PDB file of C-alpha atoms in Angstrom:
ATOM      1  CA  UNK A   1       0.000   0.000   0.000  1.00  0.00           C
ATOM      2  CA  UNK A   2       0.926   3.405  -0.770  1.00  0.00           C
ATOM      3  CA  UNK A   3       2.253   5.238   2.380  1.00  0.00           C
ATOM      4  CA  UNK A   4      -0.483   7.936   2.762  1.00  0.00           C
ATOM      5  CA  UNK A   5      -1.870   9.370   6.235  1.00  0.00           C
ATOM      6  CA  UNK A   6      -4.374  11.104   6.716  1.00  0.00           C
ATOM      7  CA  UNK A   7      -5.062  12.786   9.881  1.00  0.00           C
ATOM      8  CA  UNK A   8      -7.154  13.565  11.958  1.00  0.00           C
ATOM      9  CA  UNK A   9      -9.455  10.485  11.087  1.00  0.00           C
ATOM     10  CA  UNK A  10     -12.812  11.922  12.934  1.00  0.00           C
ATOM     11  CA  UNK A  11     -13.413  15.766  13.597  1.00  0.00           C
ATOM     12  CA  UNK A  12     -16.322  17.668  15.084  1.00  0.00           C
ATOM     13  CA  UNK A  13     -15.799  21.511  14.828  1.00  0.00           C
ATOM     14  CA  UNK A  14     -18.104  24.424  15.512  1.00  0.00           C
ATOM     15  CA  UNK A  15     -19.560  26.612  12.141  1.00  0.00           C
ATOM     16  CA  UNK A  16     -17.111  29.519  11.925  1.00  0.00           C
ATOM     17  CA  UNK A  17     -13.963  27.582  13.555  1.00  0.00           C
ATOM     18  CA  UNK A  18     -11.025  26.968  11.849  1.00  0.00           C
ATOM     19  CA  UNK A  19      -9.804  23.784  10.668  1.00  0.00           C
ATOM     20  CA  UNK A  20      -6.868  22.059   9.145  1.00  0.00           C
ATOM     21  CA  UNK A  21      -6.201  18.514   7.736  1.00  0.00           C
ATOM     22  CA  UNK A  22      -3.534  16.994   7.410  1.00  0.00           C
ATOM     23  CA  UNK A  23      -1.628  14.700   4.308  1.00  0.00           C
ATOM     24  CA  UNK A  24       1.116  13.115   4.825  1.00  0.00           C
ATOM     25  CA  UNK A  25       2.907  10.644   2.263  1.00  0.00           C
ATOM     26  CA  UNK A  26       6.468   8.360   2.064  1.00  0.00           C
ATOM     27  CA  UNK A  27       5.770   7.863  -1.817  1.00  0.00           C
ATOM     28  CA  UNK A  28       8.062  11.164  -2.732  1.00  0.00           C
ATOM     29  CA  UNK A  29       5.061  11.778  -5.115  1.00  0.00           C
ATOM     30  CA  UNK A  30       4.978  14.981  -7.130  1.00  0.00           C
ATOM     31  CA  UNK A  31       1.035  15.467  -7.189  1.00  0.00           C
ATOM     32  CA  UNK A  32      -0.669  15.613  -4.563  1.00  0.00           C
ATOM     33  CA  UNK A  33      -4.614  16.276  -4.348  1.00  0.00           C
ATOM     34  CA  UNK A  34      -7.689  17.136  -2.110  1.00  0.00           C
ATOM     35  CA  UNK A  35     -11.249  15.640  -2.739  1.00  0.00           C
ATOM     36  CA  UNK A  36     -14.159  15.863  -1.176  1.00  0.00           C
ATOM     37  CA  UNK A  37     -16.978  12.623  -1.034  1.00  0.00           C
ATOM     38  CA  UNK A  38     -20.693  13.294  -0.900  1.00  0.00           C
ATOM     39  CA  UNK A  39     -23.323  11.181  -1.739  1.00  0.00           C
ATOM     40  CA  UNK A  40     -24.807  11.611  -5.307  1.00  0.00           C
ATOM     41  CA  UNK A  41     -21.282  13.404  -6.190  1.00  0.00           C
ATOM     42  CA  UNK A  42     -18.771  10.987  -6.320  1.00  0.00           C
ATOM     43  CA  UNK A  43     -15.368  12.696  -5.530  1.00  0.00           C
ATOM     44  CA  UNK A  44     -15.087  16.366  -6.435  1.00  0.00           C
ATOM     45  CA  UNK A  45     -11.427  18.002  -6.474  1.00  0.00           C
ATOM     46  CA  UNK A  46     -11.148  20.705  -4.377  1.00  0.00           C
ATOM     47  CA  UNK A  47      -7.457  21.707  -4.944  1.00  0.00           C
ATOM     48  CA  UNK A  48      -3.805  20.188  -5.525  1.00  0.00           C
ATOM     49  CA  UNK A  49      -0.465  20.472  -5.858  1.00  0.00           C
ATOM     50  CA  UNK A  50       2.420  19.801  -8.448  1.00  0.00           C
ATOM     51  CA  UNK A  51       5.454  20.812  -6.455  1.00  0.00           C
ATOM     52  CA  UNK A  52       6.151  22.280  -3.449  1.00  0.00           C
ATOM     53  CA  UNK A  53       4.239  25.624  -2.741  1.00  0.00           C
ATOM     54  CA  UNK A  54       3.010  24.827  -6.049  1.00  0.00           C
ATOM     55  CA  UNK A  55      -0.788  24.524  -5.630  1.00  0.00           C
ATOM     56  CA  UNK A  56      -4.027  25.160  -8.052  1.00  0.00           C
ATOM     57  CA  UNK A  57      -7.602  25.686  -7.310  1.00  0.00           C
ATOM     58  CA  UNK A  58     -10.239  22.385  -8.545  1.00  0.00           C
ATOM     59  CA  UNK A  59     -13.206  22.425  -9.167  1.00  0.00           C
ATOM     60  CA  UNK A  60     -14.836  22.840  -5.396  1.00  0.00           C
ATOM     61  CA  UNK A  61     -12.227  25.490  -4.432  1.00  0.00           C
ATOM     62  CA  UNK A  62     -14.736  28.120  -2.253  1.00  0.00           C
ATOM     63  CA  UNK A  63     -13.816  28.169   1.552  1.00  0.00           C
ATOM     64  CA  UNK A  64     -10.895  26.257   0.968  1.00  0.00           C
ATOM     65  CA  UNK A  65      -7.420  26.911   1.018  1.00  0.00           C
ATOM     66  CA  UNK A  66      -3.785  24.376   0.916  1.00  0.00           C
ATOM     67  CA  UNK A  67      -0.389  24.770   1.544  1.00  0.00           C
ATOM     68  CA  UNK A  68       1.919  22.620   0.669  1.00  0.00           C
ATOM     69  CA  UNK A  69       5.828  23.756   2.133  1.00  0.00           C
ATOM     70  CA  UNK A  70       7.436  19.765   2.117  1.00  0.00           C
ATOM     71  CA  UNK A  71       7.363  17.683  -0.509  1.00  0.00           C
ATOM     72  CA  UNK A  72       5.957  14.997   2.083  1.00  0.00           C
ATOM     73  CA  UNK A  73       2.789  17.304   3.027  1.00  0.00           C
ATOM     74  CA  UNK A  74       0.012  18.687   1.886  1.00  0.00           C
ATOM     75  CA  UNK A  75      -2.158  21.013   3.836  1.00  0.00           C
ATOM     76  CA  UNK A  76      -6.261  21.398   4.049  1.00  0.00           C
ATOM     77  CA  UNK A  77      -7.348  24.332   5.144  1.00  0.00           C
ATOM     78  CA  UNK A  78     -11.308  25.484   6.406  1.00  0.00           C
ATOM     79  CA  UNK A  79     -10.931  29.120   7.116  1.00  0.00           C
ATOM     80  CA  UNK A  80     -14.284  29.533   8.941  1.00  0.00           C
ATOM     81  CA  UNK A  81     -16.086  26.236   8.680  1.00  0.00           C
ATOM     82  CA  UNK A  82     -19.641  25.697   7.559  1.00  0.00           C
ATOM     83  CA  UNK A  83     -22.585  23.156   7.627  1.00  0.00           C
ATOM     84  CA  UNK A  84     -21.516  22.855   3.852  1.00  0.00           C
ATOM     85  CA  UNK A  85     -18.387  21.629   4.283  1.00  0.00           C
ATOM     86  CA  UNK A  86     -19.452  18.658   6.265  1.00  0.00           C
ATOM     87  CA  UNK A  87     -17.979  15.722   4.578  1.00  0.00           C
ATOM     88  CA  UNK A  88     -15.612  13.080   3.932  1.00  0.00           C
ATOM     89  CA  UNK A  89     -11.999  14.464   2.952  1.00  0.00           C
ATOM     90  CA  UNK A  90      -9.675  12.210   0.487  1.00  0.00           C
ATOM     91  CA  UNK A  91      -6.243  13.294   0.094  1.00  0.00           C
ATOM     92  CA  UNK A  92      -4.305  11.683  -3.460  1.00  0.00           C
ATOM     93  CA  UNK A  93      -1.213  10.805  -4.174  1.00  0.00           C
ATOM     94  CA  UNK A  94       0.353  10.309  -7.880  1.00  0.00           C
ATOM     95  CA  UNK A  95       3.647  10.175  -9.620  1.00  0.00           C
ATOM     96  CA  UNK A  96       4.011  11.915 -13.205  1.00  0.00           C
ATOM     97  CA  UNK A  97       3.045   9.593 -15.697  1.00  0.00           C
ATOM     98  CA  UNK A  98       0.637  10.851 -17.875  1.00  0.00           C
ATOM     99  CA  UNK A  99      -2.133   8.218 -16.518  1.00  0.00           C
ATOM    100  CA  UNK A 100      -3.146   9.847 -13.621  1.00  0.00           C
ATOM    101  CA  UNK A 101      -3.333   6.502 -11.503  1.00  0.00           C
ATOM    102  CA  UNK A 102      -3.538   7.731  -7.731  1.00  0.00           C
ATOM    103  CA  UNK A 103      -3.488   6.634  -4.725  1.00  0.00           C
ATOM    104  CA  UNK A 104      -5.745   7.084  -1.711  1.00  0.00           C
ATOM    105  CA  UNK A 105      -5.480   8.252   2.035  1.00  0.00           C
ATOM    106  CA  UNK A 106      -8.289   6.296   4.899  1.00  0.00           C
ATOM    107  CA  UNK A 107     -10.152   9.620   4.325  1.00  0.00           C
ATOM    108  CA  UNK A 108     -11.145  12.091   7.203  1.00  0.00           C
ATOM    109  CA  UNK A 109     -14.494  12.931   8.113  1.00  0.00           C
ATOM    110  CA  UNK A 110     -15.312  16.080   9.147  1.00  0.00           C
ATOM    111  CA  UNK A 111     -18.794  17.304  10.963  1.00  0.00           C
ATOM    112  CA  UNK A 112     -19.494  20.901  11.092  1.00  0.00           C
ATOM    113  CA  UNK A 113     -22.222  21.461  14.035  1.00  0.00           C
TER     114      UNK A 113
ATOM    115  CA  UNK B   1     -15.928  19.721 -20.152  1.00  0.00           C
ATOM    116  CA  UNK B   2     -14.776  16.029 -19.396  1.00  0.00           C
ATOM    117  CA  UNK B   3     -17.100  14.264 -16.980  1.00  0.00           C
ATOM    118  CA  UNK B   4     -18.375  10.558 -16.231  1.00  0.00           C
ATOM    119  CA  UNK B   5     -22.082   9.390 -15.886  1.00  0.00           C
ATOM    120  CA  UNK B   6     -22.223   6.002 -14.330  1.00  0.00           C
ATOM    121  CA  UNK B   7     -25.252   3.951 -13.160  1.00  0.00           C
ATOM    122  CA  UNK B   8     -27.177   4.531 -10.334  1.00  0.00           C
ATOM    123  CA  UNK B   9     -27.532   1.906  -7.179  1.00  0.00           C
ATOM    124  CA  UNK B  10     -27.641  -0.095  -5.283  1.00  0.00           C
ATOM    125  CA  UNK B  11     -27.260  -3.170  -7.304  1.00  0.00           C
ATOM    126  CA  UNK B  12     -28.125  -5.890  -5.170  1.00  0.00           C
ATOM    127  CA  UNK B  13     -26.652  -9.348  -6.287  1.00  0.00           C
ATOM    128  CA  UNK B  14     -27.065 -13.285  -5.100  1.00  0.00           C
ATOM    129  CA  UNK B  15     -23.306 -15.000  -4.936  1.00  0.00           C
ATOM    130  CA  UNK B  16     -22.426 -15.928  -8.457  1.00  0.00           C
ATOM    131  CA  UNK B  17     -24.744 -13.884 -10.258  1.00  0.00           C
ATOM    132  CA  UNK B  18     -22.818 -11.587 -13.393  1.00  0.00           C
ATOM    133  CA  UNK B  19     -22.332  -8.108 -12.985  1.00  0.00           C
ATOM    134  CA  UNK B  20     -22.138  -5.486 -15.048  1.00  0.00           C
ATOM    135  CA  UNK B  21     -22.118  -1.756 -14.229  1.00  0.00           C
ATOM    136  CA  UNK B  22     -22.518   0.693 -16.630  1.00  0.00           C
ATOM    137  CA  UNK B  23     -19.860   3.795 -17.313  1.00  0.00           C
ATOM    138  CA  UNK B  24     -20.247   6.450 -19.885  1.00  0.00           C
ATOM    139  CA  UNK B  25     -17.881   9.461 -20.504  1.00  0.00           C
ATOM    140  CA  UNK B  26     -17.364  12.775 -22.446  1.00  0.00           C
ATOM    141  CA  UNK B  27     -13.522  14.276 -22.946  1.00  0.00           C
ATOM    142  CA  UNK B  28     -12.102  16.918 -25.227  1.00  0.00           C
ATOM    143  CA  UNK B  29      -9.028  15.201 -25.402  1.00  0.00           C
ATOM    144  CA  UNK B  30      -7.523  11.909 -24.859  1.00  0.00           C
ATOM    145  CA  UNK B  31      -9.093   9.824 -21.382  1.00  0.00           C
ATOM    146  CA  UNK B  32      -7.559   7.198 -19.089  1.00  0.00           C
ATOM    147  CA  UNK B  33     -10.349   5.521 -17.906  1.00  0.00           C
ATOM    148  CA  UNK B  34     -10.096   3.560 -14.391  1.00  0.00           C
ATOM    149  CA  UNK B  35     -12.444   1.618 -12.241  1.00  0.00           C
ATOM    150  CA  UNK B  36     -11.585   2.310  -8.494  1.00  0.00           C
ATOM    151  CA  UNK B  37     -13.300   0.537  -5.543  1.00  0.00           C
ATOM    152  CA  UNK B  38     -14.031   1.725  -2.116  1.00  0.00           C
ATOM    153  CA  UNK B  39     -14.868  -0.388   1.096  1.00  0.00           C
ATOM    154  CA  UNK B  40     -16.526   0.583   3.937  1.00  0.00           C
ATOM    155  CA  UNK B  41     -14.640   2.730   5.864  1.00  0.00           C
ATOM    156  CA  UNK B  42     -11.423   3.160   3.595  1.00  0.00           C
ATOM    157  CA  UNK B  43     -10.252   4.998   1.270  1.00  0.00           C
ATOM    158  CA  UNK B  44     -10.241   4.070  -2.493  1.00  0.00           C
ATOM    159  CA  UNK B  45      -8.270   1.273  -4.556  1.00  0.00           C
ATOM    160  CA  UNK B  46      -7.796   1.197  -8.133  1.00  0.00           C
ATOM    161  CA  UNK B  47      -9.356  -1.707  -9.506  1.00  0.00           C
ATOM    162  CA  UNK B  48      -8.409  -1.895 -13.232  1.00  0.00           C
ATOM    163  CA  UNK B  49      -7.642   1.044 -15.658  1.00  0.00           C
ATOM    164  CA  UNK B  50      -7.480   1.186 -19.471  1.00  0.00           C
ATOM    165  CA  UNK B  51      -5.089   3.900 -21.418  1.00  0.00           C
ATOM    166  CA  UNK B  52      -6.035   3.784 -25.032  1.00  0.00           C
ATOM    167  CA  UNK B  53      -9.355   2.714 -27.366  1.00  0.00           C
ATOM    168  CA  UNK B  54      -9.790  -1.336 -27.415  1.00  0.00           C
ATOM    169  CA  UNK B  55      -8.018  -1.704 -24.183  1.00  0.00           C
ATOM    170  CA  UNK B  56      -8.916  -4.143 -21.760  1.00  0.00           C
ATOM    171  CA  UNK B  57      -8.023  -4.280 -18.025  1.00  0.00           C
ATOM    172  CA  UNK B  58      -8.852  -6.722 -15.696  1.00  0.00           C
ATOM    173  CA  UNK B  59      -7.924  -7.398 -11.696  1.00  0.00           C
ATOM    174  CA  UNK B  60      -9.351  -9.902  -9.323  1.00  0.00           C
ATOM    175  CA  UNK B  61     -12.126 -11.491 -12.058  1.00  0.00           C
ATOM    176  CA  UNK B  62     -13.402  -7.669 -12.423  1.00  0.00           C
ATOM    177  CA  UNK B  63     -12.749  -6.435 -16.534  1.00  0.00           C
ATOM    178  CA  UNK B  64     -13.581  -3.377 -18.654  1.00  0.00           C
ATOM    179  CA  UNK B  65     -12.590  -2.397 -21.820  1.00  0.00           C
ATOM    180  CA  UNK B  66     -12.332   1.157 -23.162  1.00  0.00           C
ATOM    181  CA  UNK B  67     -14.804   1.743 -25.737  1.00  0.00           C
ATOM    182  CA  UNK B  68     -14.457   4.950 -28.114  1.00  0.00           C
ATOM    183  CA  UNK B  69     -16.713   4.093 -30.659  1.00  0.00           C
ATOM    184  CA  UNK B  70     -18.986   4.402 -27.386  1.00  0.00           C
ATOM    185  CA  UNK B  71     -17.577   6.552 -25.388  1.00  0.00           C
ATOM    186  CA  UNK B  72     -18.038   3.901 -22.455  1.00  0.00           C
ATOM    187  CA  UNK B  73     -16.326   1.517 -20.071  1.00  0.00           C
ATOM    188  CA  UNK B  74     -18.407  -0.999 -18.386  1.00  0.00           C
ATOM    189  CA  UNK B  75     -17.077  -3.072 -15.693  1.00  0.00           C
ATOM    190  CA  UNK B  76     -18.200  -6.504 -15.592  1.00  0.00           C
ATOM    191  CA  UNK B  77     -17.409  -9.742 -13.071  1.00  0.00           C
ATOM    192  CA  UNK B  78     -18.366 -13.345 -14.273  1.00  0.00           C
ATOM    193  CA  UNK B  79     -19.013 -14.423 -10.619  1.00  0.00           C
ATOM    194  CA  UNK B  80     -19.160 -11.922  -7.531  1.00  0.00           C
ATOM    195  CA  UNK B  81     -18.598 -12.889  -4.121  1.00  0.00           C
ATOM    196  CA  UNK B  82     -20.108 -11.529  -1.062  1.00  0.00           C
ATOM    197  CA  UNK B  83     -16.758  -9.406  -0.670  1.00  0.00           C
ATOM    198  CA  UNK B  84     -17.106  -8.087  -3.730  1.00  0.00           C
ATOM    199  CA  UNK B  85     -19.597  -5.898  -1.831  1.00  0.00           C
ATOM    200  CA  UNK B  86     -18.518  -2.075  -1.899  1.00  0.00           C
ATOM    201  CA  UNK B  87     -18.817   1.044  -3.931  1.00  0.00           C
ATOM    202  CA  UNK B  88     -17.437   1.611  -7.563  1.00  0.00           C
ATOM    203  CA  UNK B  89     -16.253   4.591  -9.070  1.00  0.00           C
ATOM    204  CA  UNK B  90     -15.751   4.550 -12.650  1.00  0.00           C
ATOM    205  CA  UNK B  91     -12.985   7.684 -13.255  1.00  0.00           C
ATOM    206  CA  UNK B  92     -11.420   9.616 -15.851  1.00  0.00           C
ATOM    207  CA  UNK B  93      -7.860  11.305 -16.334  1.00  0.00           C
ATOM    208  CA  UNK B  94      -7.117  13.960 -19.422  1.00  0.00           C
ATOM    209  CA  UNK B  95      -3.931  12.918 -20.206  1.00  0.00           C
ATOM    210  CA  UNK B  96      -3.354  16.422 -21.881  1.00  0.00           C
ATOM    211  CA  UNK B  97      -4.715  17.908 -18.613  1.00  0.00           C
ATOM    212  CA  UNK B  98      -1.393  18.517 -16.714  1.00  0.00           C
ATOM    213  CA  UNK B  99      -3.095  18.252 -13.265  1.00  0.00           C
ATOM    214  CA  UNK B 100      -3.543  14.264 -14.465  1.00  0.00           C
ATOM    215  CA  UNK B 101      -6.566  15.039 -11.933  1.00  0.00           C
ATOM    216  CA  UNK B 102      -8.688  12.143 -11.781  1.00  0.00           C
ATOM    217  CA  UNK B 103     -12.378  13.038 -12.290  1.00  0.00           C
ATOM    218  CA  UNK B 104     -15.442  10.658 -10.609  1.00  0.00           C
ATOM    219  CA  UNK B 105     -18.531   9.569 -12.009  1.00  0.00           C
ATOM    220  CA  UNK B 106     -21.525   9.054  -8.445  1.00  0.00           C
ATOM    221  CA  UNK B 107     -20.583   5.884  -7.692  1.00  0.00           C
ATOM    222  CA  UNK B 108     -22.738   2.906  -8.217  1.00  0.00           C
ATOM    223  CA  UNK B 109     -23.024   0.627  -4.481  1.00  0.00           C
ATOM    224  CA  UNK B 110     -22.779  -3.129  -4.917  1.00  0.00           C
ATOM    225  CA  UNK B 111     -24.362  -5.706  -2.391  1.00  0.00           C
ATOM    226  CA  UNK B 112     -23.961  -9.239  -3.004  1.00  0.00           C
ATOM    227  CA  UNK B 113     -26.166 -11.503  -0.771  1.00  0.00           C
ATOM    228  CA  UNK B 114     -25.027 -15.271   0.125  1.00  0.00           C
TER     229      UNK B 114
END
């Protein structure tokens, strides 16, 4: 298995609190990507990154924003969290290759109350 | 834009039956297509994927192969198994797009009873 981490696992947060994820690989992969999973969506992309402090909006970008200052991780960032955003957050790993196989994180799901 | 339509669910299966679930796309350039699968509680696995027209891949009994002419990619399983119980994602990647972001159809939730 790729080495992705995800944490934390479980959060419950307050609307209008901040709140950060966390991705963490050992792959030494170049891209690196944030999705969100809700039901009757599938996976949306929300943003990702193709270096270090290299990082591009997707297509779910509002509220959002990443960092990304290691190679190794890749921040998600809720500036002022809301009902909305209550989901399950996949972070993605992938290698160039032009076939844009990736790899998944155990996902973190996040409640906003 | 590029996007996938794939069936709706739940399909709900006895052990042994065939399955076939049914992927669709559109691109403006040229598509890897993949089939991922999700248990419950984990994150997702690729399953199979297919880079070029007339392709076939297959993993673990599942197959698809990458149809132009028809702009689809069905995945199909001779024989499931109660473990083959999860949720499928049929998924996209531009290869001229150089996020190589992958892009999800809904995801179509497969039961198989004993």
């Amino acid at each position: 298995d790729a080495g992705i981490t995800q944490s934390p696992r479980h959060k419950v947060t307050e609307t209008g609190t901040p709140v950060t994820l966390r991705c963490h690989q050992t792959e030494n992969h170049r891209y690196m990507y944030w999705y969100r999973q809700d039901p009757g969506h599938g996976l949306r992309l929300i943003h990702y990154s193709y270096g270090v402090k290299d990082t591009d909006k997707g297509e779910v970008s509002d509220g959002y924003s990443v960092s990304r200052s290691k190679t190794e991780d890749f921040l998600l960032t809720l500036e002022s969290a809301t009902s909305s955003q209550t989901s399950v957050y996949f972070c993605a790993i992938s290698e160039y290759s032009g076939y844009g196989e990736a790899f998944f994180g155990q996902g973190t799901r996040l409640t906003v109350v | 834009g590029n996007s996938v339509t794939q069936m709706e669910g739940p399909v709900t299966l006895s052990e042994e039956a065939f399955l076939t679930i049914n992927c669709t796309y559109t691109a403006t350039g040229y598509p890897s297509l993949f089939w991922y699968v999700q248990y419950p509680g984990e994150g997702l696995q690729l399953l199979l994927k297919a880079t070029k027209a007339d392709d076939k891949g297959s993993n673990k009994g599942f197959e698809a192969t990458y149809r132009k002419e028809t702009t689809s990619f069905h995945l199909e399983k001779g024989s499931v198994q109660v473990s083959d119980s999860a949720v499928y994602f049929c998924a996209l990647s531009d290869q001229e797009d150089s996020s190589y972001k992958l892009i999800f159809g809904s995801g179509t939730r497969l039961l198989v009873r004993p």
